[in-house]
mmCIF file of C-alpha atoms and ligand atoms in Angstrom:
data_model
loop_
_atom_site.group_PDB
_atom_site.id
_atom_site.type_symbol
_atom_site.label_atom_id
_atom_site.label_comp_id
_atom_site.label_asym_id
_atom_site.label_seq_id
_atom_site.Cartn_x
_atom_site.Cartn_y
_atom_site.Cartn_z
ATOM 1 C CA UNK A 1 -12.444 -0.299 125.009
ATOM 2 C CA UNK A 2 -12.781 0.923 121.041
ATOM 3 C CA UNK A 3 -13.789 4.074 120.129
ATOM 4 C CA UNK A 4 -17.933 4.227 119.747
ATOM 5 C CA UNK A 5 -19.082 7.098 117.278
ATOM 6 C CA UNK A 6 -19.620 10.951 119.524
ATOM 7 C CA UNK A 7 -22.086 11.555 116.864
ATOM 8 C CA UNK A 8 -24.853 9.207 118.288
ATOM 9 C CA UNK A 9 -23.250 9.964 122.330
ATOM 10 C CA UNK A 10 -26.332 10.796 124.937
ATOM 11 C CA UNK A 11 -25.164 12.107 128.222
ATOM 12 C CA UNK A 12 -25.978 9.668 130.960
ATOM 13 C CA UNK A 13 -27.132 12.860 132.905
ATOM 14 C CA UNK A 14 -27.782 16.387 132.047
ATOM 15 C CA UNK A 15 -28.318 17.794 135.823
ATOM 16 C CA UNK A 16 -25.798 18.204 138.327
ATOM 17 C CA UNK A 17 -27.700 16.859 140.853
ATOM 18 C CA UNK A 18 -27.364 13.542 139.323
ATOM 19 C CA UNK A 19 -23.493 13.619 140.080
ATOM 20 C CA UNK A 20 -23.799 14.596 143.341
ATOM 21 C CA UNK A 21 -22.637 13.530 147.349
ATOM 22 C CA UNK A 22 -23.035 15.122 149.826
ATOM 23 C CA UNK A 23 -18.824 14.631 151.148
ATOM 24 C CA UNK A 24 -19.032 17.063 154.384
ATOM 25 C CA UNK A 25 -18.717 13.892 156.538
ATOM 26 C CA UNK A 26 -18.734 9.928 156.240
ATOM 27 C CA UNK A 27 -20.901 9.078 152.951
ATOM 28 C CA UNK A 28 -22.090 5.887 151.262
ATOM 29 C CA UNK A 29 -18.820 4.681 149.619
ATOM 30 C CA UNK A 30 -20.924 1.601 147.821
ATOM 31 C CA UNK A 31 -23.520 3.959 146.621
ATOM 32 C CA UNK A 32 -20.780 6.291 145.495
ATOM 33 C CA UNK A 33 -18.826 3.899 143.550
ATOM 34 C CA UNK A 34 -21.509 2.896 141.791
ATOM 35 C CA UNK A 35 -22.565 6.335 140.734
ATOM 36 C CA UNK A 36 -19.343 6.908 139.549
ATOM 37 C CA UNK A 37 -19.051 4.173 137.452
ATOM 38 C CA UNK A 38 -22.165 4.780 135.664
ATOM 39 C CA UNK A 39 -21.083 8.560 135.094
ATOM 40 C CA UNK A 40 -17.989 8.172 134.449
ATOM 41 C CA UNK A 41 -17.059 11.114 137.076
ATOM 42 C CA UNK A 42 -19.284 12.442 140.396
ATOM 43 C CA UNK A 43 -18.993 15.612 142.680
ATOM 44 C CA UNK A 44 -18.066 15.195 146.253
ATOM 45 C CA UNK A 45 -19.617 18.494 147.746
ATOM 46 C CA UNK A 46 -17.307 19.469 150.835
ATOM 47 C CA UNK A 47 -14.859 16.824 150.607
ATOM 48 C CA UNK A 48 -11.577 18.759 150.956
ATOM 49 C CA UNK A 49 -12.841 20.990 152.804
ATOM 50 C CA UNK A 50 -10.532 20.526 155.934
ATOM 51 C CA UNK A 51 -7.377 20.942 153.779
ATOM 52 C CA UNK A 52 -8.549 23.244 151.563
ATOM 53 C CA UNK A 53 -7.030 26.429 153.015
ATOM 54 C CA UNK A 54 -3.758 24.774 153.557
ATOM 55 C CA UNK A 55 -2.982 23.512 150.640
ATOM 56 C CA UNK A 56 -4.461 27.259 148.530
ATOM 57 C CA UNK A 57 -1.642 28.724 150.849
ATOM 58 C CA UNK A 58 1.416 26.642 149.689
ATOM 59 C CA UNK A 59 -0.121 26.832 145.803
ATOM 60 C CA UNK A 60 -0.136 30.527 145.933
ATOM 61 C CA UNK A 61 3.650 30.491 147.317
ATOM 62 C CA UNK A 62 4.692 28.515 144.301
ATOM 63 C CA UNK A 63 3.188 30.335 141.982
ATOM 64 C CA UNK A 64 4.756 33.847 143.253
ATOM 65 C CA UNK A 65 8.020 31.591 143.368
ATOM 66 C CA UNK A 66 7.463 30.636 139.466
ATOM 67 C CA UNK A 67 6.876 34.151 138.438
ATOM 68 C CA UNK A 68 9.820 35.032 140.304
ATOM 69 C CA UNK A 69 11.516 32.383 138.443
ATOM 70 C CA UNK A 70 10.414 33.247 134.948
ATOM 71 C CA UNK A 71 13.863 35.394 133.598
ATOM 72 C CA UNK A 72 15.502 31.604 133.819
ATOM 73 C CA UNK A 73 12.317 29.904 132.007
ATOM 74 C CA UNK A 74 13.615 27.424 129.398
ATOM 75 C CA UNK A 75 11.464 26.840 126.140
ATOM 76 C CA UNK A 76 9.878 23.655 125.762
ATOM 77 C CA UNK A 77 7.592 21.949 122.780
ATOM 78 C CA UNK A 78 4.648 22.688 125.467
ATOM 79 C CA UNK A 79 5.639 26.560 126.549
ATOM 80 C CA UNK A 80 7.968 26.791 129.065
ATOM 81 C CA UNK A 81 9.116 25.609 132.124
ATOM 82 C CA UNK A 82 10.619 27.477 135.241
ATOM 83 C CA UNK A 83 13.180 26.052 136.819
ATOM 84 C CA UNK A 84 10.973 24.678 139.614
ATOM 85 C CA UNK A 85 8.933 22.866 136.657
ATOM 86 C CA UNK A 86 6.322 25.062 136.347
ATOM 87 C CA UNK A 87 4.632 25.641 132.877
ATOM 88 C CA UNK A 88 3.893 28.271 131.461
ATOM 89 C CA UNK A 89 1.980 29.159 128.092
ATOM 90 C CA UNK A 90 1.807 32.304 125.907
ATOM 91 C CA UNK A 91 -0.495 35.529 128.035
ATOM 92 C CA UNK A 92 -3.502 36.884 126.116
ATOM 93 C CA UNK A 93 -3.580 40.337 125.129
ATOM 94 C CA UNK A 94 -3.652 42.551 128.373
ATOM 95 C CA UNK A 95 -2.437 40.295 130.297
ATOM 96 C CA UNK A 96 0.580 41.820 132.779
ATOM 97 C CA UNK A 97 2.983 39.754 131.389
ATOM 98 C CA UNK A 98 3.602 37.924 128.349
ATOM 99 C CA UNK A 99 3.495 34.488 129.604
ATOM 100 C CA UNK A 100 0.805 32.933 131.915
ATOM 101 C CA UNK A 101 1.205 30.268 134.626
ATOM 102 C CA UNK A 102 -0.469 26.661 133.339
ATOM 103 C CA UNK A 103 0.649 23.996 135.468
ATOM 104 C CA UNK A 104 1.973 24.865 138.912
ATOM 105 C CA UNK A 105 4.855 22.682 140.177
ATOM 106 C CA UNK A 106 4.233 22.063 143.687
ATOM 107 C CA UNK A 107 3.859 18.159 144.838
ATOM 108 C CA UNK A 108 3.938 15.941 147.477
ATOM 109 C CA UNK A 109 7.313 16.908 147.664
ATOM 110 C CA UNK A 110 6.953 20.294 147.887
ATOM 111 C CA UNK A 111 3.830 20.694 150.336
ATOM 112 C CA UNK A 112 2.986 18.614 153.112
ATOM 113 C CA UNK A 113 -0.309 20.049 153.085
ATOM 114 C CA UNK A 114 -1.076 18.669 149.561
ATOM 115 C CA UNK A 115 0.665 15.257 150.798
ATOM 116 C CA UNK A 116 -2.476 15.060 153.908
ATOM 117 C CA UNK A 117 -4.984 15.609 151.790
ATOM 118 C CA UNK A 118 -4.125 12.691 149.321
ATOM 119 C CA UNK A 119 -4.259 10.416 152.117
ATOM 120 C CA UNK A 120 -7.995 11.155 153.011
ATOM 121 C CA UNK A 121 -9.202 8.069 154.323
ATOM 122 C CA UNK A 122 -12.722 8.659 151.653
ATOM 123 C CA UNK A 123 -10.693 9.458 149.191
ATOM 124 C CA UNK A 124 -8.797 6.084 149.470
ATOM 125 C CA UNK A 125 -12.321 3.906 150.361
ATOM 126 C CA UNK A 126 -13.747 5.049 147.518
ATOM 127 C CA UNK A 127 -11.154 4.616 145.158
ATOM 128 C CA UNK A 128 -10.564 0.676 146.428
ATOM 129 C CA UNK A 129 -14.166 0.583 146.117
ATOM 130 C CA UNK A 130 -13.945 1.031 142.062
ATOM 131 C CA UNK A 131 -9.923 -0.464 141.422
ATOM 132 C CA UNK A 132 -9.338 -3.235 144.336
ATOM 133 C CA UNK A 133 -6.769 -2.906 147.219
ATOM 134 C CA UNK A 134 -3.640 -2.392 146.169
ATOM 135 C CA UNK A 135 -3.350 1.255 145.130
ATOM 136 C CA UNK A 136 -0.470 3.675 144.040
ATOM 137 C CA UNK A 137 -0.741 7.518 143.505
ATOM 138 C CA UNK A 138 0.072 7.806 140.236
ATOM 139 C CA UNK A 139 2.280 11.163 139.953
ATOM 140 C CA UNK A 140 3.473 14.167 142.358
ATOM 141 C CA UNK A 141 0.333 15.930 142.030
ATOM 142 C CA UNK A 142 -1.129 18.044 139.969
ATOM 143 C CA UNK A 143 -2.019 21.646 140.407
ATOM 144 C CA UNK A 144 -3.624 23.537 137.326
ATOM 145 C CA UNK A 145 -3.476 27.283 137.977
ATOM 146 C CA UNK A 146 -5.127 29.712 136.018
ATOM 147 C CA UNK A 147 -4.297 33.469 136.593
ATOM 148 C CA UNK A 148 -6.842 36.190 136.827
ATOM 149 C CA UNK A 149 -7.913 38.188 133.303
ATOM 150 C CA UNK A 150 -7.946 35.612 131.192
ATOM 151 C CA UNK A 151 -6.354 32.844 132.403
ATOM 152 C CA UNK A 152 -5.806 29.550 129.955
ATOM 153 C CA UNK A 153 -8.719 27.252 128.692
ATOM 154 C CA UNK A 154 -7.997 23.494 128.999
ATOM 155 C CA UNK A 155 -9.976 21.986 126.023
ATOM 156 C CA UNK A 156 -12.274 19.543 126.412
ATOM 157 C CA UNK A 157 -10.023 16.238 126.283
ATOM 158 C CA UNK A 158 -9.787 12.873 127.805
ATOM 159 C CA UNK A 159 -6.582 12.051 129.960
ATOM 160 C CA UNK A 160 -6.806 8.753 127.899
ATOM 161 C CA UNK A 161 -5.366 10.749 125.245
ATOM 162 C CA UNK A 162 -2.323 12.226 127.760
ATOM 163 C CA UNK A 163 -1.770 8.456 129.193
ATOM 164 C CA UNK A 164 -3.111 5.395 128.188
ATOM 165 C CA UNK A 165 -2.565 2.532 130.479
ATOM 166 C CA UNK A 166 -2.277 -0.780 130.590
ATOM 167 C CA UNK A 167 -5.573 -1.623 133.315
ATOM 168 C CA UNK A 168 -8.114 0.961 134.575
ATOM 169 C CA UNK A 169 -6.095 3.953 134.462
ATOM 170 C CA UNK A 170 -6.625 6.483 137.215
ATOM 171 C CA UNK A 171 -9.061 8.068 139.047
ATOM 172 C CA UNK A 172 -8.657 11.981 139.073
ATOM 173 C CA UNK A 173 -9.596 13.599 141.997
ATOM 174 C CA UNK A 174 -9.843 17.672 141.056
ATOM 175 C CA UNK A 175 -10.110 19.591 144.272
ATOM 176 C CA UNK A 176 -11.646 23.559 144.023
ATOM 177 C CA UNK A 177 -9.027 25.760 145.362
ATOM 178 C CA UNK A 178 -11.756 29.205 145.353
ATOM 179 C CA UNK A 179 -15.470 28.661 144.738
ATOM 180 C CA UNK A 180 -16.038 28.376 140.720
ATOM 181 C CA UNK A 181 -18.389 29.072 138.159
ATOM 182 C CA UNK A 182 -18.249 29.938 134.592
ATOM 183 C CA UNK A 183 -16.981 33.159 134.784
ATOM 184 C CA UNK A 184 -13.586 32.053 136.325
ATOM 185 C CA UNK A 185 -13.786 28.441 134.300
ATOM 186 C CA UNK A 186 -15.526 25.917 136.256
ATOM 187 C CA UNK A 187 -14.771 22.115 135.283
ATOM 188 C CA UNK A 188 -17.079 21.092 132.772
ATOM 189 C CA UNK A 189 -17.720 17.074 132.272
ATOM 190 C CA UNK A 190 -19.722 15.055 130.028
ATOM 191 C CA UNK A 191 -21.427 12.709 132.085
ATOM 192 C CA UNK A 192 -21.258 9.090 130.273
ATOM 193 C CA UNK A 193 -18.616 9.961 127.905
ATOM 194 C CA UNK A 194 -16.430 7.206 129.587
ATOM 195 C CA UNK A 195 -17.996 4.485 127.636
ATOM 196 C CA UNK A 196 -17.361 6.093 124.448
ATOM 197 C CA UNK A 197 -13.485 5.087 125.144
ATOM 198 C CA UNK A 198 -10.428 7.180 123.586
ATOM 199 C CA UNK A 199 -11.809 9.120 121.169
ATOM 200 C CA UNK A 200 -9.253 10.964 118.548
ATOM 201 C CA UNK A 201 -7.585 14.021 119.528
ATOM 202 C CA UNK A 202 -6.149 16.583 117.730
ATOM 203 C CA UNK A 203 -3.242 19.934 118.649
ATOM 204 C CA UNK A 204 -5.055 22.425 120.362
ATOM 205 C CA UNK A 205 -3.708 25.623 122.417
ATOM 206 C CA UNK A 206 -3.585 23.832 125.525
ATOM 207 C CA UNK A 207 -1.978 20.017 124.091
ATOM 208 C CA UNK A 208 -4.208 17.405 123.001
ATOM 209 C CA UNK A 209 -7.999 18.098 122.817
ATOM 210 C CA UNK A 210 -11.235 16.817 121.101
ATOM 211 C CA UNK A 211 -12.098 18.480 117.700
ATOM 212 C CA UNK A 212 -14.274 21.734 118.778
ATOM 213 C CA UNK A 213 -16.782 21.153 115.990
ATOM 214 C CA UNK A 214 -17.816 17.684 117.184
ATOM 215 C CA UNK A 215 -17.032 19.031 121.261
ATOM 216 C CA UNK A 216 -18.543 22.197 121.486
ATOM 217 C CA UNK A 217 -18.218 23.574 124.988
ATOM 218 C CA UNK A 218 -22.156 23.113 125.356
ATOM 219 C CA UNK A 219 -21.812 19.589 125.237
ATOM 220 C CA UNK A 220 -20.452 19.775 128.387
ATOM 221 C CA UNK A 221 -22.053 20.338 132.044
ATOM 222 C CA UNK A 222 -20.307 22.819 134.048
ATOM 223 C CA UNK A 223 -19.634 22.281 137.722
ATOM 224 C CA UNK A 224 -20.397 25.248 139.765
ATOM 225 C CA UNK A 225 -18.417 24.824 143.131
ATOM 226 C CA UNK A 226 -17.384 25.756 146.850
ATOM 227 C CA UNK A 227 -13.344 25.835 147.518
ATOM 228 C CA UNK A 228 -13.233 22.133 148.860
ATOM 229 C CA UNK A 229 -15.508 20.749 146.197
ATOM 230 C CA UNK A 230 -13.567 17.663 144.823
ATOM 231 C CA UNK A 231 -15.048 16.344 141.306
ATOM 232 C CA UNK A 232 -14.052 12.867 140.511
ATOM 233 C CA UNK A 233 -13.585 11.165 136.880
ATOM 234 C CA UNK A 234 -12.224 8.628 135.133
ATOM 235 C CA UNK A 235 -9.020 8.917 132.295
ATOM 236 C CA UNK A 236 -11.721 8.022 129.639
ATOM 237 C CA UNK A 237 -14.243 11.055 131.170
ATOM 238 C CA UNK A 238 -14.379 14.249 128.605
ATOM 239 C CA UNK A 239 -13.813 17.363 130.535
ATOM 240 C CA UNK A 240 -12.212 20.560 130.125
ATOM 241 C CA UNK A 241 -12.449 24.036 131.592
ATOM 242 C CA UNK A 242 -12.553 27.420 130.395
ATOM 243 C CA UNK A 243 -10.887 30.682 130.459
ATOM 244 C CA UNK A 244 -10.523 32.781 134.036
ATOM 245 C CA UNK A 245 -12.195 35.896 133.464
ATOM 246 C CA UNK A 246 -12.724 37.119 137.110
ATOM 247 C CA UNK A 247 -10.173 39.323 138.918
ATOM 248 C CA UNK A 248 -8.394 36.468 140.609
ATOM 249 C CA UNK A 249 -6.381 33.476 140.143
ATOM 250 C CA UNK A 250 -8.509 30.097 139.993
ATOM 251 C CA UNK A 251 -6.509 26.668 140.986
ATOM 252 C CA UNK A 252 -7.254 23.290 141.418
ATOM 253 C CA UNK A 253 -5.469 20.911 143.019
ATOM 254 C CA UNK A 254 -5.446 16.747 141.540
ATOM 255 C CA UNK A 255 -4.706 13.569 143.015
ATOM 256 C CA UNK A 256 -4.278 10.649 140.859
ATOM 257 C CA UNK A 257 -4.690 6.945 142.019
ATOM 258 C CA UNK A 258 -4.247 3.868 139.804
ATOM 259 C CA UNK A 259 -3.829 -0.089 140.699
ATOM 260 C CA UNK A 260 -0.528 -1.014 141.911
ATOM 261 C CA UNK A 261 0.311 -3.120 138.693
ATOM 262 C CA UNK A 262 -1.402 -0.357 136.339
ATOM 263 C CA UNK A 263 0.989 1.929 133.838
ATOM 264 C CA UNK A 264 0.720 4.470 131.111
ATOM 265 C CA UNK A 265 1.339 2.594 128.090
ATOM 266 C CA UNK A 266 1.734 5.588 126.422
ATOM 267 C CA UNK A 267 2.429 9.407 127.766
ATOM 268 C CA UNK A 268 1.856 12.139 125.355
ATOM 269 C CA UNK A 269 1.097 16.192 125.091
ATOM 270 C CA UNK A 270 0.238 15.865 121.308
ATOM 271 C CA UNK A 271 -1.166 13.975 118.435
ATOM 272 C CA UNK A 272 3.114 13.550 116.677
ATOM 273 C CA UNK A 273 4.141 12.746 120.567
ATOM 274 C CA UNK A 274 1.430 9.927 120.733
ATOM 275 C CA UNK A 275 2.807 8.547 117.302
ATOM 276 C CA UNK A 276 6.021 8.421 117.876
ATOM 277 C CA UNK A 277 5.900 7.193 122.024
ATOM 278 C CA UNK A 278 7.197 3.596 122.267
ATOM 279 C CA UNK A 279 4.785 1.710 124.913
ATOM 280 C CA UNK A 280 6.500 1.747 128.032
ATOM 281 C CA UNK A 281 6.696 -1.000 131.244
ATOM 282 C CA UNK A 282 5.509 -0.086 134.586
ATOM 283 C CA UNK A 283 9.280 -0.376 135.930
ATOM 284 C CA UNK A 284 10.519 3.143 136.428
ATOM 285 C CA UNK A 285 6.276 4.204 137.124
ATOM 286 C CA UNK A 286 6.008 2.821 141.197
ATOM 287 C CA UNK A 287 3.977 5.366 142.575
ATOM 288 C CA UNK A 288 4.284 5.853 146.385
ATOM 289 C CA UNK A 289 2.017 3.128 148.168
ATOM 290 C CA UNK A 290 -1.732 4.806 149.491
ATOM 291 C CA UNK A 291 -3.021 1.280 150.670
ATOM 292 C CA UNK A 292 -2.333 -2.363 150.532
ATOM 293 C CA UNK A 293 0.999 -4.202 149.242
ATOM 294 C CA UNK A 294 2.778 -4.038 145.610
ATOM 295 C CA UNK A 295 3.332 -7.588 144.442
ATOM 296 C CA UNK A 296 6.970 -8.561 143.063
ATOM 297 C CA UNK A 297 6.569 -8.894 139.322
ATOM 298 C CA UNK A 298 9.059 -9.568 137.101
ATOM 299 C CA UNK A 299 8.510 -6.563 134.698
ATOM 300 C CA UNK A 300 11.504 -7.585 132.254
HETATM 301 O O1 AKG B 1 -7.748 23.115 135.312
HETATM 302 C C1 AKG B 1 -8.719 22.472 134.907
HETATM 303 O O2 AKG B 1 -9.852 22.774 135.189
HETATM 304 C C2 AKG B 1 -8.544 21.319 133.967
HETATM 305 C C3 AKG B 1 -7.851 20.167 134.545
HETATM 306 C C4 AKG B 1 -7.821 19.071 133.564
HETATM 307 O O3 AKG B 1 -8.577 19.045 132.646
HETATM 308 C C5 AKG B 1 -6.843 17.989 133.642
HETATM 309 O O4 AKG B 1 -5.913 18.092 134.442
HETATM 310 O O5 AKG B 1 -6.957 17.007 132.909
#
């Protein structure tokens, strides 16, 4: 899809309730998937509800593991990284140390409570619904922690801009960890933004990012949310969150499915990394099989 001007952009909705389903139990997958590819994302009220706890009790292992970690943190064009891969950024002022936890490295590998909840049978109907049968997860998973008193913004970005694949791209399933609101940065989407494709991105604070005079934060809707809320959107969705200014930390958890056959083209933190990345193959990208069969393809 090319680029289509933000100027001229009108949200397909403006009201939560728009987004919503109500995910406590079985739900309309059909009336789902079509909701969700009108929006461009959707909000599964309840949906991880049964794993919730678990997998909030292996996060906040890792992340007192990663603190533990930080005297052997290695710089790193992004922050830096712990030696169990977590990343960290630079602390605001007051903050109790000088460096604040961004991404979490936990996984499939490292939590068998995050690897159940990937495999929710919803999760997986729904997401055949949109791409077809034959479905990969496309990383480890991804757990974006942000601490209490401050914690880091995530601009308002498309994952386009992070990887940009070869098909559909992936479907992002972002799971509440503790209820959320605006105080302790809620997810914020722009409902419709999917059809304006990539749009250009420029360096902010935390990587790539839209330009904040053309995506103000009020552009945005924010999510208010339950722990076990799970809001769904598309690599081509703008969304972003902002700082944690409660009294305690705020994680999500994210699944990521693509097509079997589907790759990032291109995998990039900023606008030099994007210029310079040679397009890559999907050899060396198999995900771990969630449904179906992968297809031998020659990939030379
Ligand atoms: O932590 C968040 O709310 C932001 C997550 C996000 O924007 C992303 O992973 O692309």
């Amino acid at each position: 899809m090319s680029a289509a001007p933000a100027a001229v952009f009108t949200p397909t909705a403006t009201d939560v309730t728009a987004l919503e389903v109500d995910a406590r139990g079985g739900f309309d997958i059909a009336d789902a998937a079509s909701r969700y590819r009108e929006h461009g994302c959707l909000v599964l009220r309840g949906l991880m509800r049964e794993h919730v706890s678990a997998v909030v009790r292996d996060i906040e292992r890792a992340a007192a593991q990663a603190v533990a970690l930080l005297p052997q943190a290695e710089a790193c064009p992004e922050g830096w990284y712990t030696p169990d891969g977590t990343l960290f950024l630079p602390a605001p002022p007051g903050h109790i140390r000088d460096k604040q936890i961004m991404m979490l490295h936990v996984g499939y590998r490292g939590s068998a409570a995050l690897m159940r909840s990937a495999l929710d049978l919803r999760v997986l109907d729904l997401t055949e619904a949109v791409l077809g049968p034959d479905l990969e997860l496309q990383d480890e998973g991804q757990v974006m922690y942000k601490e209490a008193v401050g914690g880091h913004p995530k601009h308002l970005h498309q994952d386009s801009s992070y990887f940009t694949h070869r098909f559909d791209g992936p479907m992002a399933f972002l799971t509440y960890g503790v209820d959320c609101d605006e105080k302790n940065g809620c997810l914020r989407v722009v409902p419709g933004s999917h059809r304006l494709g990539l749009q250009p991105h420029v360096d902010t604070f935390s990587h790539l990012g839209l330009d904040e005079r053309e995506w103000p934060w009020e552009r945005s809707l924010p999510i208010r949310g339950r722990a076990g809320d799970t809001i769904l959107f598309g690599v081509d969705c703008i969304h972003g969150s902002q700082e944690n200014h409660s009294h305690a930390p705020r994680a999500v958890f994210i699944h990521r499915y693509r097509r079997a056959d589907d790759f990032a083209l291109i995998s990039a933190a900023s606008v030099a990394g994007r210029a310079q990345a040679k397009p890559a193959r999907k050899s060396g990208q198999r995900g771990i099989m969630v449904r179906g069969f992968r297809r031998y393809q020659d990939e030379g």
